[in-house]
PDB file of C-alpha atoms in Angstrom:
ATOM      1  CA  UNK A   1     101.177  59.721 106.062  1.00  0.00           C
ATOM      2  CA  UNK A   2     100.254  63.434 105.285  1.00  0.00           C
ATOM      3  CA  UNK A   3     102.479  63.265 102.272  1.00  0.00           C
ATOM      4  CA  UNK A   4     100.293  61.154 100.312  1.00  0.00           C
ATOM      5  CA  UNK A   5      97.229  62.807 100.975  1.00  0.00           C
ATOM      6  CA  UNK A   6      98.627  66.058 100.342  1.00  0.00           C
ATOM      7  CA  UNK A   7      99.534  65.165  96.807  1.00  0.00           C
ATOM      8  CA  UNK A   8      96.238  63.575  96.313  1.00  0.00           C
ATOM      9  CA  UNK A   9      94.223  66.740  96.571  1.00  0.00           C
ATOM     10  CA  UNK A  10      95.689  68.371  93.411  1.00  0.00           C
ATOM     11  CA  UNK A  11      95.163  65.044  91.593  1.00  0.00           C
ATOM     12  CA  UNK A  12      91.679  65.102  92.235  1.00  0.00           C
ATOM     13  CA  UNK A  13      91.319  68.573  91.461  1.00  0.00           C
ATOM     14  CA  UNK A  14      93.082  68.174  88.304  1.00  0.00           C
ATOM     15  CA  UNK A  15      90.725  65.246  87.306  1.00  0.00           C
ATOM     16  CA  UNK A  16      87.780  67.092  87.956  1.00  0.00           C
ATOM     17  CA  UNK A  17      89.048  70.401  85.990  1.00  0.00           C
ATOM     18  CA  UNK A  18      89.962  67.988  83.401  1.00  0.00           C
ATOM     19  CA  UNK A  19      86.695  65.908  83.074  1.00  0.00           C
ATOM     20  CA  UNK A  20      84.816  69.496  83.055  1.00  0.00           C
ATOM     21  CA  UNK A  21      87.151  70.527  80.261  1.00  0.00           C
ATOM     22  CA  UNK A  22      86.476  67.130  78.217  1.00  0.00           C
ATOM     23  CA  UNK A  23      82.739  67.481  78.642  1.00  0.00           C
ATOM     24  CA  UNK A  24      82.133  70.925  78.655  1.00  0.00           C
ATOM     25  CA  UNK A  25      79.650  70.814  75.765  1.00  0.00           C
ATOM     26  CA  UNK A  26      77.501  68.224  77.676  1.00  0.00           C
ATOM     27  CA  UNK A  27      77.725  70.736  80.687  1.00  0.00           C
ATOM     28  CA  UNK A  28      76.696  73.665  78.790  1.00  0.00           C
ATOM     29  CA  UNK A  29      73.655  71.427  77.862  1.00  0.00           C
ATOM     30  CA  UNK A  30      72.894  70.921  81.204  1.00  0.00           C
ATOM     31  CA  UNK A  31      72.493  74.897  81.996  1.00  0.00           C
ATOM     32  CA  UNK A  32      69.082  75.347  80.541  1.00  0.00           C
ATOM     33  CA  UNK A  33      67.479  72.368  82.280  1.00  0.00           C
ATOM     34  CA  UNK A  34      69.232  73.655  85.662  1.00  0.00           C
ATOM     35  CA  UNK A  35      68.062  77.103  85.084  1.00  0.00           C
ATOM     36  CA  UNK A  36      64.737  75.905  84.656  1.00  0.00           C
ATOM     37  CA  UNK A  37      64.547  73.952  88.110  1.00  0.00           C
ATOM     38  CA  UNK A  38      66.184  76.935  89.791  1.00  0.00           C
ATOM     39  CA  UNK A  39      63.761  79.629  88.575  1.00  0.00           C
ATOM     40  CA  UNK A  40      60.476  77.609  88.284  1.00  0.00           C
ATOM     41  CA  UNK A  41      61.057  74.887  91.182  1.00  0.00           C
ATOM     42  CA  UNK A  42      63.222  75.950  93.895  1.00  0.00           C
ATOM     43  CA  UNK A  43      63.089  79.702  93.943  1.00  0.00           C
ATOM     44  CA  UNK A  44      59.119  79.505  94.182  1.00  0.00           C
ATOM     45  CA  UNK A  45      59.523  77.337  97.383  1.00  0.00           C
ATOM     46  CA  UNK A  46      60.100  80.634  99.388  1.00  0.00           C
ATOM     47  CA  UNK A  47      56.820  81.620  98.539  1.00  0.00           C
ATOM     48  CA  UNK A  48      55.289  78.799 100.451  1.00  0.00           C
ATOM     49  CA  UNK A  49      55.722  80.800 103.523  1.00  0.00           C
ATOM     50  CA  UNK A  50      52.163  82.359 102.753  1.00  0.00           C
ATOM     51  CA  UNK A  51      50.876  78.942 103.769  1.00  0.00           C
ATOM     52  CA  UNK A  52      51.605  80.083 107.479  1.00  0.00           C
ATOM     53  CA  UNK A  53      50.303  83.432 106.972  1.00  0.00           C
ATOM     54  CA  UNK A  54      47.212  85.603 106.422  1.00  0.00           C
ATOM     55  CA  UNK A  55      48.418  86.870 102.920  1.00  0.00           C
ATOM     56  CA  UNK A  56      47.260  90.110 101.827  1.00  0.00           C
ATOM     57  CA  UNK A  57      48.292  90.976  98.316  1.00  0.00           C
ATOM     58  CA  UNK A  58      48.771  94.711  99.193  1.00  0.00           C
ATOM     59  CA  UNK A  59      51.098  94.008 102.199  1.00  0.00           C
ATOM     60  CA  UNK A  60      53.371  91.410 100.391  1.00  0.00           C
ATOM     61  CA  UNK A  61      54.616  88.062 101.889  1.00  0.00           C
ATOM     62  CA  UNK A  62      56.680  89.449 104.609  1.00  0.00           C
ATOM     63  CA  UNK A  63      54.439  92.025 105.823  1.00  0.00           C
ATOM     64  CA  UNK A  64      51.610  89.820 105.989  1.00  0.00           C
ATOM     65  CA  UNK A  65      50.440  88.687 109.592  1.00  0.00           C
ATOM     66  CA  UNK A  66      51.287  85.249 110.860  1.00  0.00           C
ATOM     67  CA  UNK A  67      48.613  82.747 111.554  1.00  0.00           C
ATOM     68  CA  UNK A  68      50.863  79.672 112.107  1.00  0.00           C
ATOM     69  CA  UNK A  69      48.951  76.613 111.479  1.00  0.00           C
ATOM     70  CA  UNK A  70      45.390  78.089 111.269  1.00  0.00           C
ATOM     71  CA  UNK A  71      45.341  77.525 107.417  1.00  0.00           C
ATOM     72  CA  UNK A  72      46.289  73.827 107.899  1.00  0.00           C
ATOM     73  CA  UNK A  73      43.450  73.659 110.685  1.00  0.00           C
ATOM     74  CA  UNK A  74      40.934  75.271 108.459  1.00  0.00           C
ATOM     75  CA  UNK A  75      41.746  72.950 105.381  1.00  0.00           C
ATOM     76  CA  UNK A  76      41.396  69.566 107.400  1.00  0.00           C
ATOM     77  CA  UNK A  77      37.776  71.180 108.948  1.00  0.00           C
ATOM     78  CA  UNK A  78      36.859  72.332 105.367  1.00  0.00           C
ATOM     79  CA  UNK A  79      33.688  70.778 104.193  1.00  0.00           C
ATOM     80  CA  UNK A  80      35.220  69.901 100.771  1.00  0.00           C
ATOM     81  CA  UNK A  81      38.517  68.546 102.158  1.00  0.00           C
ATOM     82  CA  UNK A  82      37.780  64.736 102.419  1.00  0.00           C
ATOM     83  CA  UNK A  83      35.770  64.937  99.474  1.00  0.00           C
ATOM     84  CA  UNK A  84      38.636  66.148  97.496  1.00  0.00           C
ATOM     85  CA  UNK A  85      40.889  63.830  98.873  1.00  0.00           C
ATOM     86  CA  UNK A  86      38.989  60.706  98.614  1.00  0.00           C
ATOM     87  CA  UNK A  87      38.609  61.780  94.772  1.00  0.00           C
ATOM     88  CA  UNK A  88      42.228  62.453  94.236  1.00  0.00           C
ATOM     89  CA  UNK A  89      43.409  59.226  95.378  1.00  0.00           C
ATOM     90  CA  UNK A  90      40.587  57.154  93.918  1.00  0.00           C
ATOM     91  CA  UNK A  91      41.371  58.643  90.597  1.00  0.00           C
ATOM     92  CA  UNK A  92      45.217  58.355  91.053  1.00  0.00           C
ATOM     93  CA  UNK A  93      45.171  55.046  92.357  1.00  0.00           C
ATOM     94  CA  UNK A  94      42.965  53.551  89.516  1.00  0.00           C
ATOM     95  CA  UNK A  95      45.095  55.253  86.911  1.00  0.00           C
ATOM     96  CA  UNK A  96      48.131  53.573  88.395  1.00  0.00           C
ATOM     97  CA  UNK A  97      46.405  50.017  88.642  1.00  0.00           C
ATOM     98  CA  UNK A  98      44.878  49.920  85.189  1.00  0.00           C
ATOM     99  CA  UNK A  99      46.932  52.358  83.306  1.00  0.00           C
ATOM    100  CA  UNK A 100      50.323  51.921  84.546  1.00  0.00           C
ATOM    101  CA  UNK A 101      50.597  47.973  82.951  1.00  0.00           C
ATOM    102  CA  UNK A 102      49.382  49.169  79.794  1.00  0.00           C
ATOM    103  CA  UNK A 103      52.327  50.961  78.299  1.00  0.00           C
ATOM    104  CA  UNK A 104      54.729  47.978  79.680  1.00  0.00           C
ATOM    105  CA  UNK A 105      52.465  45.628  77.633  1.00  0.00           C
ATOM    106  CA  UNK A 106      52.516  47.856  74.581  1.00  0.00           C
ATOM    107  CA  UNK A 107      56.160  48.229  74.758  1.00  0.00           C
ATOM    108  CA  UNK A 108      56.603  44.139  74.634  1.00  0.00           C
ATOM    109  CA  UNK A 109      54.058  43.925  71.770  1.00  0.00           C
ATOM    110  CA  UNK A 110      55.850  46.718  69.638  1.00  0.00           C
ATOM    111  CA  UNK A 111      59.200  44.983  70.536  1.00  0.00           C
ATOM    112  CA  UNK A 112      58.042  41.750  68.803  1.00  0.00           C
ATOM    113  CA  UNK A 113      56.697  43.570  65.600  1.00  0.00           C
ATOM    114  CA  UNK A 114      59.725  42.806  63.006  1.00  0.00           C
ATOM    115  CA  UNK A 115      58.467  44.959  60.134  1.00  0.00           C
ATOM    116  CA  UNK A 116      59.806  48.210  60.562  1.00  0.00           C
ATOM    117  CA  UNK A 117      57.563  50.202  58.443  1.00  0.00           C
ATOM    118  CA  UNK A 118      54.389  48.892  60.515  1.00  0.00           C
ATOM    119  CA  UNK A 119      56.072  49.127  63.693  1.00  0.00           C
ATOM    120  CA  UNK A 120      56.900  52.991  62.916  1.00  0.00           C
ATOM    121  CA  UNK A 121      53.000  53.548  61.770  1.00  0.00           C
ATOM    122  CA  UNK A 122      51.716  51.855  64.926  1.00  0.00           C
ATOM    123  CA  UNK A 123      54.054  53.827  67.150  1.00  0.00           C
ATOM    124  CA  UNK A 124      53.151  56.890  65.521  1.00  0.00           C
ATOM    125  CA  UNK A 125      49.458  56.093  65.978  1.00  0.00           C
ATOM    126  CA  UNK A 126      49.819  55.504  69.760  1.00  0.00           C
ATOM    127  CA  UNK A 127      51.966  58.242  70.385  1.00  0.00           C
ATOM    128  CA  UNK A 128      49.659  60.948  68.529  1.00  0.00           C
ATOM    129  CA  UNK A 129      47.063  61.452  71.204  1.00  0.00           C
ATOM    130  CA  UNK A 130      49.975  62.724  73.779  1.00  0.00           C
ATOM    131  CA  UNK A 131      50.550  65.904  71.674  1.00  0.00           C
ATOM    132  CA  UNK A 132      46.653  66.704  71.850  1.00  0.00           C
ATOM    133  CA  UNK A 133      45.577  69.121  74.565  1.00  0.00           C
ATOM    134  CA  UNK A 134      43.230  68.493  76.967  1.00  0.00           C
ATOM    135  CA  UNK A 135      40.625  70.819  75.285  1.00  0.00           C
ATOM    136  CA  UNK A 136      40.644  68.779  72.144  1.00  0.00           C
ATOM    137  CA  UNK A 137      40.398  65.374  74.259  1.00  0.00           C
ATOM    138  CA  UNK A 138      37.207  66.786  76.006  1.00  0.00           C
ATOM    139  CA  UNK A 139      35.954  67.484  72.535  1.00  0.00           C
ATOM    140  CA  UNK A 140      36.699  64.104  71.363  1.00  0.00           C
ATOM    141  CA  UNK A 141      34.848  62.359  74.475  1.00  0.00           C
ATOM    142  CA  UNK A 142      32.079  64.757  73.921  1.00  0.00           C
ATOM    143  CA  UNK A 143      31.690  63.479  70.467  1.00  0.00           C
ATOM    144  CA  UNK A 144      31.862  59.941  71.543  1.00  0.00           C
ATOM    145  CA  UNK A 145      29.499  59.821  74.618  1.00  0.00           C
ATOM    146  CA  UNK A 146      27.265  62.629  73.771  1.00  0.00           C
ATOM    147  CA  UNK A 147      23.770  60.876  73.931  1.00  0.00           C
ATOM    148  CA  UNK A 148      22.374  63.337  71.277  1.00  0.00           C
ATOM    149  CA  UNK A 149      25.007  63.354  68.312  1.00  0.00           C
ATOM    150  CA  UNK A 150      27.825  61.260  69.681  1.00  0.00           C
ATOM    151  CA  UNK A 151      28.554  57.482  69.193  1.00  0.00           C
ATOM    152  CA  UNK A 152      27.276  56.298  72.226  1.00  0.00           C
ATOM    153  CA  UNK A 153      24.056  58.084  71.402  1.00  0.00           C
ATOM    154  CA  UNK A 154      24.049  56.392  68.004  1.00  0.00           C
ATOM    155  CA  UNK A 155      24.596  52.939  69.873  1.00  0.00           C
ATOM    156  CA  UNK A 156      21.582  53.678  72.266  1.00  0.00           C
ATOM    157  CA  UNK A 157      19.524  54.470  69.411  1.00  0.00           C
ATOM    158  CA  UNK A 158      20.686  51.128  67.314  1.00  0.00           C
ATOM    159  CA  UNK A 159      20.033  48.866  70.482  1.00  0.00           C
ATOM    160  CA  UNK A 160      16.703  50.592  71.461  1.00  0.00           C
ATOM    161  CA  UNK A 161      18.053  51.344  74.693  1.00  0.00           C
ATOM    162  CA  UNK A 162      17.208  54.449  76.962  1.00  0.00           C
ATOM    163  CA  UNK A 163      19.856  57.243  76.090  1.00  0.00           C
ATOM    164  CA  UNK A 164      22.378  58.011  78.957  1.00  0.00           C
ATOM    165  CA  UNK A 165      24.392  61.165  79.294  1.00  0.00           C
ATOM    166  CA  UNK A 166      27.667  59.560  80.245  1.00  0.00           C
ATOM    167  CA  UNK A 167      29.302  62.612  80.466  1.00  0.00           C
ATOM    168  CA  UNK A 168      26.751  64.018  83.110  1.00  0.00           C
ATOM    169  CA  UNK A 169      26.410  61.382  85.240  1.00  0.00           C
ATOM    170  CA  UNK A 170      28.460  61.120  88.446  1.00  0.00           C
ATOM    171  CA  UNK A 171      28.977  57.183  88.460  1.00  0.00           C
ATOM    172  CA  UNK A 172      30.241  57.234  84.430  1.00  0.00           C
ATOM    173  CA  UNK A 173      32.211  60.155  84.515  1.00  0.00           C
ATOM    174  CA  UNK A 174      34.881  58.862  86.588  1.00  0.00           C
ATOM    175  CA  UNK A 175      35.659  56.017  83.984  1.00  0.00           C
ATOM    176  CA  UNK A 176      35.543  58.633  81.138  1.00  0.00           C
ATOM    177  CA  UNK A 177      38.443  60.186  82.960  1.00  0.00           C
ATOM    178  CA  UNK A 178      40.216  57.242  83.319  1.00  0.00           C
ATOM    179  CA  UNK A 179      39.839  55.939  79.754  1.00  0.00           C
ATOM    180  CA  UNK A 180      40.597  59.280  78.261  1.00  0.00           C
ATOM    181  CA  UNK A 181      43.954  59.397  80.382  1.00  0.00           C
ATOM    182  CA  UNK A 182      45.210  56.062  79.416  1.00  0.00           C
ATOM    183  CA  UNK A 183      44.146  56.604  75.611  1.00  0.00           C
ATOM    184  CA  UNK A 184      46.397  60.111  75.918  1.00  0.00           C
ATOM    185  CA  UNK A 185      49.391  58.852  77.564  1.00  0.00           C
ATOM    186  CA  UNK A 186      49.559  55.088  77.376  1.00  0.00           C
ATOM    187  CA  UNK A 187      51.474  55.019  74.007  1.00  0.00           C
ATOM    188  CA  UNK A 188      53.973  58.219  75.035  1.00  0.00           C
ATOM    189  CA  UNK A 189      54.811  55.882  78.309  1.00  0.00           C
ATOM    190  CA  UNK A 190      55.848  52.949  76.215  1.00  0.00           C
ATOM    191  CA  UNK A 191      59.225  54.772  75.308  1.00  0.00           C
ATOM    192  CA  UNK A 192      61.121  54.369  78.188  1.00  0.00           C
ATOM    193  CA  UNK A 193      60.217  50.614  78.519  1.00  0.00           C
ATOM    194  CA  UNK A 194      60.897  50.264  74.396  1.00  0.00           C
ATOM    195  CA  UNK A 195      64.386  51.828  75.401  1.00  0.00           C
ATOM    196  CA  UNK A 196      64.998  49.311  78.316  1.00  0.00           C
ATOM    197  CA  UNK A 197      64.098  46.421  75.910  1.00  0.00           C
ATOM    198  CA  UNK A 198      66.901  47.149  73.689  1.00  0.00           C
ATOM    199  CA  UNK A 199      69.195  46.333  76.412  1.00  0.00           C
ATOM    200  CA  UNK A 200      67.822  42.624  76.823  1.00  0.00           C
ATOM    201  CA  UNK A 201      70.333  40.140  75.741  1.00  0.00           C
ATOM    202  CA  UNK A 202      69.066  38.496  72.603  1.00  0.00           C
ATOM    203  CA  UNK A 203      70.835  35.294  73.332  1.00  0.00           C
ATOM    204  CA  UNK A 204      68.548  34.672  76.244  1.00  0.00           C
ATOM    205  CA  UNK A 205      65.620  34.487  74.109  1.00  0.00           C
ATOM    206  CA  UNK A 206      67.388  32.064  71.584  1.00  0.00           C
ATOM    207  CA  UNK A 207      68.336  29.445  74.702  1.00  0.00           C
ATOM    208  CA  UNK A 208      64.562  30.058  75.881  1.00  0.00           C
ATOM    209  CA  UNK A 209      63.366  29.228  72.522  1.00  0.00           C
ATOM    210  CA  UNK A 210      65.723  26.107  72.357  1.00  0.00           C
ATOM    211  CA  UNK A 211      64.452  24.740  75.528  1.00  0.00           C
ATOM    212  CA  UNK A 212      60.914  25.068  74.106  1.00  0.00           C
ATOM    213  CA  UNK A 213      59.638  28.322  75.720  1.00  0.00           C
ATOM    214  CA  UNK A 214      56.890  30.039  74.046  1.00  0.00           C
ATOM    215  CA  UNK A 215      56.191  33.682  73.735  1.00  0.00           C
ATOM    216  CA  UNK A 216      54.353  34.143  76.988  1.00  0.00           C
ATOM    217  CA  UNK A 217      56.952  31.960  78.955  1.00  0.00           C
ATOM    218  CA  UNK A 218      59.839  34.358  77.527  1.00  0.00           C
ATOM    219  CA  UNK A 219      57.867  37.377  78.390  1.00  0.00           C
ATOM    220  CA  UNK A 220      57.279  36.303  82.031  1.00  0.00           C
ATOM    221  CA  UNK A 221      60.646  34.695  82.754  1.00  0.00           C
ATOM    222  CA  UNK A 222      63.026  36.885  80.382  1.00  0.00           C
ATOM    223  CA  UNK A 223      61.631  39.939  79.423  1.00  0.00           C
ATOM    224  CA  UNK A 224      59.727  41.429  82.688  1.00  0.00           C
ATOM    225  CA  UNK A 225      62.884  40.369  85.078  1.00  0.00           C
ATOM    226  CA  UNK A 226      65.059  42.290  82.553  1.00  0.00           C
ATOM    227  CA  UNK A 227      63.306  45.502  82.837  1.00  0.00           C
ATOM    228  CA  UNK A 228      61.983  45.244  86.274  1.00  0.00           C
ATOM    229  CA  UNK A 229      64.510  47.766  87.666  1.00  0.00           C
ATOM    230  CA  UNK A 230      63.035  50.327  85.240  1.00  0.00           C
ATOM    231  CA  UNK A 231      59.348  49.283  86.105  1.00  0.00           C
ATOM    232  CA  UNK A 232      60.309  49.801  89.818  1.00  0.00           C
ATOM    233  CA  UNK A 233      61.717  53.170  89.119  1.00  0.00           C
ATOM    234  CA  UNK A 234      58.712  54.448  86.721  1.00  0.00           C
ATOM    235  CA  UNK A 235      56.538  53.108  89.348  1.00  0.00           C
ATOM    236  CA  UNK A 236      57.991  55.173  92.165  1.00  0.00           C
ATOM    237  CA  UNK A 237      57.974  58.138  90.024  1.00  0.00           C
ATOM    238  CA  UNK A 238      54.248  57.639  89.439  1.00  0.00           C
ATOM    239  CA  UNK A 239      53.426  57.070  93.054  1.00  0.00           C
ATOM    240  CA  UNK A 240      55.127  60.565  93.745  1.00  0.00           C
ATOM    241  CA  UNK A 241      52.415  62.022  91.467  1.00  0.00           C
ATOM    242  CA  UNK A 242      49.308  60.535  93.327  1.00  0.00           C
ATOM    243  CA  UNK A 243      48.103  63.630  94.561  1.00  0.00           C
ATOM    244  CA  UNK A 244      48.338  65.192  91.143  1.00  0.00           C
ATOM    245  CA  UNK A 245      45.365  63.459  89.439  1.00  0.00           C
ATOM    246  CA  UNK A 246      45.495  65.691  86.336  1.00  0.00           C
ATOM    247  CA  UNK A 247      44.397  69.361  86.805  1.00  0.00           C
ATOM    248  CA  UNK A 248      43.809  70.199  82.975  1.00  0.00           C
ATOM    249  CA  UNK A 249      41.965  66.876  82.277  1.00  0.00           C
ATOM    250  CA  UNK A 250      39.606  67.365  85.481  1.00  0.00           C
ATOM    251  CA  UNK A 251      39.041  71.000  84.496  1.00  0.00           C
ATOM    252  CA  UNK A 252      37.924  70.081  81.026  1.00  0.00           C
ATOM    253  CA  UNK A 253      35.876  67.085  81.767  1.00  0.00           C
ATOM    254  CA  UNK A 254      33.872  68.465  85.176  1.00  0.00           C
ATOM    255  CA  UNK A 255      30.766  70.173  85.193  1.00  0.00           C
ATOM    256  CA  UNK A 256      28.694  71.398  88.007  1.00  0.00           C
ATOM    257  CA  UNK A 257      26.625  68.076  87.989  1.00  0.00           C
ATOM    258  CA  UNK A 258      29.732  65.934  88.226  1.00  0.00           C
ATOM    259  CA  UNK A 259      32.031  68.049  90.049  1.00  0.00           C
ATOM    260  CA  UNK A 260      31.519  66.187  93.426  1.00  0.00           C
ATOM    261  CA  UNK A 261      32.581  62.961  91.872  1.00  0.00           C
ATOM    262  CA  UNK A 262      35.656  64.006  90.373  1.00  0.00           C
ATOM    263  CA  UNK A 263      36.803  67.147  92.026  1.00  0.00           C
ATOM    264  CA  UNK A 264      40.342  66.826  93.192  1.00  0.00           C
ATOM    265  CA  UNK A 265      43.052  68.790  94.780  1.00  0.00           C
ATOM    266  CA  UNK A 266      44.286  70.776  91.683  1.00  0.00           C
ATOM    267  CA  UNK A 267      40.998  71.938  90.801  1.00  0.00           C
ATOM    268  CA  UNK A 268      40.123  72.819  94.277  1.00  0.00           C
ATOM    269  CA  UNK A 269      43.366  75.336  94.822  1.00  0.00           C
ATOM    270  CA  UNK A 270      42.468  76.609  91.509  1.00  0.00           C
ATOM    271  CA  UNK A 271      38.747  77.484  92.835  1.00  0.00           C
ATOM    272  CA  UNK A 272      40.075  78.824  96.128  1.00  0.00           C
ATOM    273  CA  UNK A 273      43.241  80.456  95.017  1.00  0.00           C
ATOM    274  CA  UNK A 274      42.199  82.223  91.859  1.00  0.00           C
ATOM    275  CA  UNK A 275      38.445  82.182  92.166  1.00  0.00           C
ATOM    276  CA  UNK A 276      38.234  83.521  95.761  1.00  0.00           C
ATOM    277  CA  UNK A 277      41.698  84.984  96.133  1.00  0.00           C
ATOM    278  CA  UNK A 278      42.460  82.842  99.245  1.00  0.00           C
ATOM    279  CA  UNK A 279      46.030  82.691  98.192  1.00  0.00           C
ATOM    280  CA  UNK A 280      47.291  81.299 101.674  1.00  0.00           C
ATOM    281  CA  UNK A 281      44.896  78.635 101.976  1.00  0.00           C
ATOM    282  CA  UNK A 282      45.789  77.492  98.256  1.00  0.00           C
ATOM    283  CA  UNK A 283      49.283  77.493  99.332  1.00  0.00           C
ATOM    284  CA  UNK A 284      48.379  75.416 102.327  1.00  0.00           C
ATOM    285  CA  UNK A 285      46.555  72.842 100.132  1.00  0.00           C
ATOM    286  CA  UNK A 286      49.709  72.619  97.893  1.00  0.00           C
ATOM    287  CA  UNK A 287      52.027  72.220 100.793  1.00  0.00           C
ATOM    288  CA  UNK A 288      49.901  69.380 102.132  1.00  0.00           C
ATOM    289  CA  UNK A 289      49.822  67.789  98.517  1.00  0.00           C
ATOM    290  CA  UNK A 290      53.890  67.927  98.363  1.00  0.00           C
ATOM    291  CA  UNK A 291      54.485  66.605 101.978  1.00  0.00           C
ATOM    292  CA  UNK A 292      52.084  63.633 101.274  1.00  0.00           C
ATOM    293  CA  UNK A 293      53.819  63.094  98.015  1.00  0.00           C
ATOM    294  CA  UNK A 294      57.244  63.089  99.506  1.00  0.00           C
ATOM    295  CA  UNK A 295      56.259  60.343 102.103  1.00  0.00           C
ATOM    296  CA  UNK A 296      54.706  58.397  99.409  1.00  0.00           C
ATOM    297  CA  UNK A 297      58.042  58.316  97.390  1.00  0.00           C
ATOM    298  CA  UNK A 298      60.126  57.794 100.277  1.00  0.00           C
ATOM    299  CA  UNK A 299      57.640  54.641 101.458  1.00  0.00           C
ATOM    300  CA  UNK A 300      57.639  53.326  97.885  1.00  0.00           C
ATOM    301  CA  UNK A 301      61.683  53.376  97.448  1.00  0.00           C
ATOM    302  CA  UNK A 302      62.102  51.874 100.873  1.00  0.00           C
ATOM    303  CA  UNK A 303      59.705  49.003 100.032  1.00  0.00           C
ATOM    304  CA  UNK A 304      61.554  48.587  96.564  1.00  0.00           C
ATOM    305  CA  UNK A 305      64.730  48.167  98.361  1.00  0.00           C
ATOM    306  CA  UNK A 306      63.291  45.612 100.726  1.00  0.00           C
ATOM    307  CA  UNK A 307      62.707  43.745  97.424  1.00  0.00           C
ATOM    308  CA  UNK A 308      66.293  43.798  96.156  1.00  0.00           C
ATOM    309  CA  UNK A 309      65.768  46.704  93.503  1.00  0.00           C
ATOM    310  CA  UNK A 310      67.799  49.967  93.493  1.00  0.00           C
ATOM    311  CA  UNK A 311      64.900  52.269  93.536  1.00  0.00           C
ATOM    312  CA  UNK A 312      65.734  55.927  92.974  1.00  0.00           C
ATOM    313  CA  UNK A 313      68.405  56.721  95.433  1.00  0.00           C
TER     314      UNK A 313
END
């Protein structure tokens, strides 16, 4: 029994070395990505220890005094905590509920376009907003919804309605946040779903047409089931970002009047960490977000397995 096992070890080792040698170019291409995650994702995790300390910038991380869970108790008892939690979850869930299906629908519609040149033009138009910064998007939103010089203001004047400053009202700025996020990112998110649609067997559509199935029936019974695994994986990854409702977007669109309506954890950390110098408190908020995100991803992955999907692990 010992003989065959002893011989298999060198074989496995030589196989691994042979694979490394054959695909060395691919492994070299992985190096920049691995370095990025090591330097900017994993090494900074050691700094989370300041969430359990009264961090003093002059003493350094290790010399600062330990306070245990005091920062977490201060976070939960903070007057802004529950409002920030509510806004973060409300914005993120609305973006998923409304914004997540739109790229799937766009991908299906683009996949049905047979004129290649027209398809490329449409793809370019819907991809373009992704490459604009949120500062530019904020300016566009201001030009759209300004009651004085924006399109909304012209609409109010033309219809004789009382002008409303949509960007400065708490009950309307929320929908500006949702609309601008969908407009900016929906086109870019179609890339993954378009790639998944290229793997669908075209013979299935031909058979469905012969059976009299229309486009809607083909989409429901062929297209969506064929890309369901990709949809589930992307949904799980999106759920993992629920606690990140869009720092740059909110920072650009919010103002002192609407802050309470769209203030999220990211802007809260920015104010507390950099604005007031409460680095320990900011690290506590960030750790709280990460733990909640981990729980949500794990739960979503487990639920997907209950429904027979592979999930992400």
